[in-house]
XYZ file of C-alpha atoms in Angstrom:
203
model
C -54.930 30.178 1.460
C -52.107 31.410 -1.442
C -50.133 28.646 -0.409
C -51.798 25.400 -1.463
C -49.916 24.663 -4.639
C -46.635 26.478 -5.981
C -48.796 26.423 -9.169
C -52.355 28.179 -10.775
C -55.436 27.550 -8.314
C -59.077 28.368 -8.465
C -61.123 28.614 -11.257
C -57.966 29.918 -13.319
C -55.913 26.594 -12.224
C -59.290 24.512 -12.935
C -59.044 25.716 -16.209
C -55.797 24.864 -17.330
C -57.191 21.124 -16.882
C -58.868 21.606 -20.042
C -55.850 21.542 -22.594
C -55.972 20.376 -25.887
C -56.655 16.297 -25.462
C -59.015 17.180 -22.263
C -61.855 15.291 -23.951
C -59.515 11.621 -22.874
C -59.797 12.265 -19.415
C -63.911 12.275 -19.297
C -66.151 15.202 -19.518
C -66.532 18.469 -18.476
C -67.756 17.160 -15.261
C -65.771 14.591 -15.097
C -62.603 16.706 -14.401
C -64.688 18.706 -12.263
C -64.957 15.864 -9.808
C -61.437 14.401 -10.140
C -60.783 18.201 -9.099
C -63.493 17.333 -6.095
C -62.131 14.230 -4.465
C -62.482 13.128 -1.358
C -58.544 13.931 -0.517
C -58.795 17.279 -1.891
C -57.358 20.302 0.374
C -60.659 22.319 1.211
C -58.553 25.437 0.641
C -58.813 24.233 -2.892
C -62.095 23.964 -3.131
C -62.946 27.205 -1.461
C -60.484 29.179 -3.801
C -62.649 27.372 -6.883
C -66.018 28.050 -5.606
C -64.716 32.076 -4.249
C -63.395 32.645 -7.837
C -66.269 31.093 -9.517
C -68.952 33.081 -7.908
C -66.906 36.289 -8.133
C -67.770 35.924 -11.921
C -71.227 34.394 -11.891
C -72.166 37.291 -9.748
C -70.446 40.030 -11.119
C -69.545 39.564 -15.049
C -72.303 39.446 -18.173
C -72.510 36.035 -19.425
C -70.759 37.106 -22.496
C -67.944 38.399 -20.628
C -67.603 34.670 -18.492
C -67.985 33.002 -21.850
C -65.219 35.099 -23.290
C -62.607 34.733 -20.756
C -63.280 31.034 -20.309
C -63.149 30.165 -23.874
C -59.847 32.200 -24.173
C -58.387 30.904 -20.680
C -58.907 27.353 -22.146
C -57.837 27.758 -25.050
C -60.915 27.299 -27.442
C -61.286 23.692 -26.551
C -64.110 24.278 -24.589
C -67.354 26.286 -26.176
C -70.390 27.443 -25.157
C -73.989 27.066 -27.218
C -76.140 24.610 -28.136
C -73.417 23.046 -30.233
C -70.735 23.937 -27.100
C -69.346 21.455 -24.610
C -71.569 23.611 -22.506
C -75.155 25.586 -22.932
C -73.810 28.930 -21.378
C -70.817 30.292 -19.583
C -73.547 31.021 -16.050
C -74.558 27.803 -16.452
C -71.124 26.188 -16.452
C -70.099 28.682 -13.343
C -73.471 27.960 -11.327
C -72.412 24.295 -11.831
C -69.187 24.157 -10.305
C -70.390 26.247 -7.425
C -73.001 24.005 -6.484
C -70.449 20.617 -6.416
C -68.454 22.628 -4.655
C -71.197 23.384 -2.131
C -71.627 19.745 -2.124
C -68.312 18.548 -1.197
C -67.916 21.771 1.333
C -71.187 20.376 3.275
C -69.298 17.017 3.538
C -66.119 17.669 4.195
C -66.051 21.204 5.637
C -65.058 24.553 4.732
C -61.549 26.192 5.662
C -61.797 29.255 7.864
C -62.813 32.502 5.188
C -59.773 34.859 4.492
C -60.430 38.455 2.972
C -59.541 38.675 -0.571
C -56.054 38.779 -2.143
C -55.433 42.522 -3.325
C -58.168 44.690 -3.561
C -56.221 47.425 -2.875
C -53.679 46.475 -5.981
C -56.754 47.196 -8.960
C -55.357 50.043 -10.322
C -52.353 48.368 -10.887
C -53.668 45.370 -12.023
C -55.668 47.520 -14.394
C -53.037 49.038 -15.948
C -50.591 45.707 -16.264
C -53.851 44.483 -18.695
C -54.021 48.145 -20.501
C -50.297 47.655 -21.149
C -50.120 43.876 -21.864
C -52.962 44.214 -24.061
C -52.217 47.266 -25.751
C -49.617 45.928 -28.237
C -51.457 42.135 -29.125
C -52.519 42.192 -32.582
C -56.062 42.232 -33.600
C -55.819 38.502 -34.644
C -55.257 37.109 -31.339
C -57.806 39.601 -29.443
C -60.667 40.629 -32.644
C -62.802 43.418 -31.206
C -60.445 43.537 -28.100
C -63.425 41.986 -26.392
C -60.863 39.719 -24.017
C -59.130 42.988 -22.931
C -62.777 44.148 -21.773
C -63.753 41.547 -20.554
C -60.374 41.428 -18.484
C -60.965 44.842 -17.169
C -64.321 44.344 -16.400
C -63.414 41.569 -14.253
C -60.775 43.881 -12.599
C -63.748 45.517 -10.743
C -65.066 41.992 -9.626
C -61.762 41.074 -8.586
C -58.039 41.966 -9.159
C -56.740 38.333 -8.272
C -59.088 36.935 -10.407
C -58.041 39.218 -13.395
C -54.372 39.447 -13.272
C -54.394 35.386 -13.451
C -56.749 35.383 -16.376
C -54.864 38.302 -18.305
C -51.892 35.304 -17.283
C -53.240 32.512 -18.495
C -54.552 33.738 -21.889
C -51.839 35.529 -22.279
C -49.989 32.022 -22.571
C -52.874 30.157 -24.338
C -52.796 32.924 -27.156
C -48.824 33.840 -27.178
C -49.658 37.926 -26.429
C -45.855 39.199 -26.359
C -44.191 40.933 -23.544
C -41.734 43.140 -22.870
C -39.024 42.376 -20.252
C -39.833 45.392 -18.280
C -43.327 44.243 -18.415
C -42.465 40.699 -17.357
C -40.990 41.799 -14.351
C -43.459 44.464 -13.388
C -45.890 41.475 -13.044
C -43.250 39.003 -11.306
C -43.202 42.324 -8.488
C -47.056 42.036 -8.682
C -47.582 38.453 -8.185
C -45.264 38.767 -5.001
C -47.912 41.487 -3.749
C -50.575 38.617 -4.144
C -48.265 36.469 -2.767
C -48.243 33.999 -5.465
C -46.855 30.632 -5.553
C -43.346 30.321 -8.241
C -44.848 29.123 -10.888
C -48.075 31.271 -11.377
C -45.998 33.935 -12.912
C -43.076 32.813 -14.175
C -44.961 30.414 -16.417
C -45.291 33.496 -18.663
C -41.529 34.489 -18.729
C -41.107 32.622 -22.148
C -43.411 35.138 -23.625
C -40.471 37.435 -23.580
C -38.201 35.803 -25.389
């Protein structure tokens, strides 16, 4: 089930849909069900709706909010003036389409999740990667909590958040760094790209 795409998958890959000009390609649920077509790999969906409910059930809805809003880059909000009314919300929707198209088109067979045994270190690449960002591009260091709190709910879905927002808000890394997570992403069996989208933050 890591082998769909050579690229980000799940809610982590669904995310990365919403990029600065998201808002031409239809709304929020609108890319939600170009995600859901009929042609879609079920793997895809079942990596979306695992990752999605791994949150919803085990993160506060502060700590969802905060790592969606900072995986998407701030282009997509949560309130009454949001694109969305709450970060549960948004999470409770996708798992129900994907529900949806699961009961139509049938769900792959379950695989135990990626890496539970790799926390710790996943836990310490976000101490370390977060350790050095400046206050202005994590205030409070509430996306580093949030990021380790998620750890607990699962290390997968944590190391390719700390990934992704590490690119969306240009947190610096050290070589040695860089290629202590390129070794980690092989443990999770990763496709190329997942990690090594992140090796310009190095430079």
């Amino acid at each position: 089930m890591r082998h769909v795409s050579s690229f980000d998958f799940g809610l982590t890959g669904f995310a990365e849909r919403f990029h600065q000009d998201w808002r031409h390609d239809g709304s929020a649920e609108d890319l939600l069900a170009t995600l859901l077509g009929p042609e879609t790999d079920p793997r895809v969906v079942w990596e979306l709706r695992c990752d999605a409910m791994s949150m919803r059930s085990g993160l506060t809805g502060e700590e969802i909010e905060t790592l969606w809003v900072a995986g998407t880059g701030g282009t997509f909000w949560f309130g009454p003036d949001g694109v969305w009314q709450s970060g549960p919300g948004w999470l409770d929707t996708i798992v129900d389409r994907c529900d949806r198209w699961l009961r139509i088109h049938g769900a792959p067979e379950p695989e135990p999740e990626a890496g539970p045994q790799l926390a710790d270190r996943v836990a310490a690449e976000i101490t370390s990667m977060t350790a050095s960002v400046p206050e202005r591009l994590d205030p409070g260091h509430v996306v580093a909590d949030a990021l380790l709190r998620c750890v607990r709910v699962s290390p997968d879905l944590a190391f390719r958040w700390s990934l992704r927002i590490a690119r969306e808000r240009g947190w610096p890394l050290e070589r040695s760094q860089y290629e202590r997570l390129v070794a980690l992403g092989e443990q999770f069996q990763y496709g190329e790209f997942i990690v090594s989208d992140a090796k310009h933050l190095t430079e």
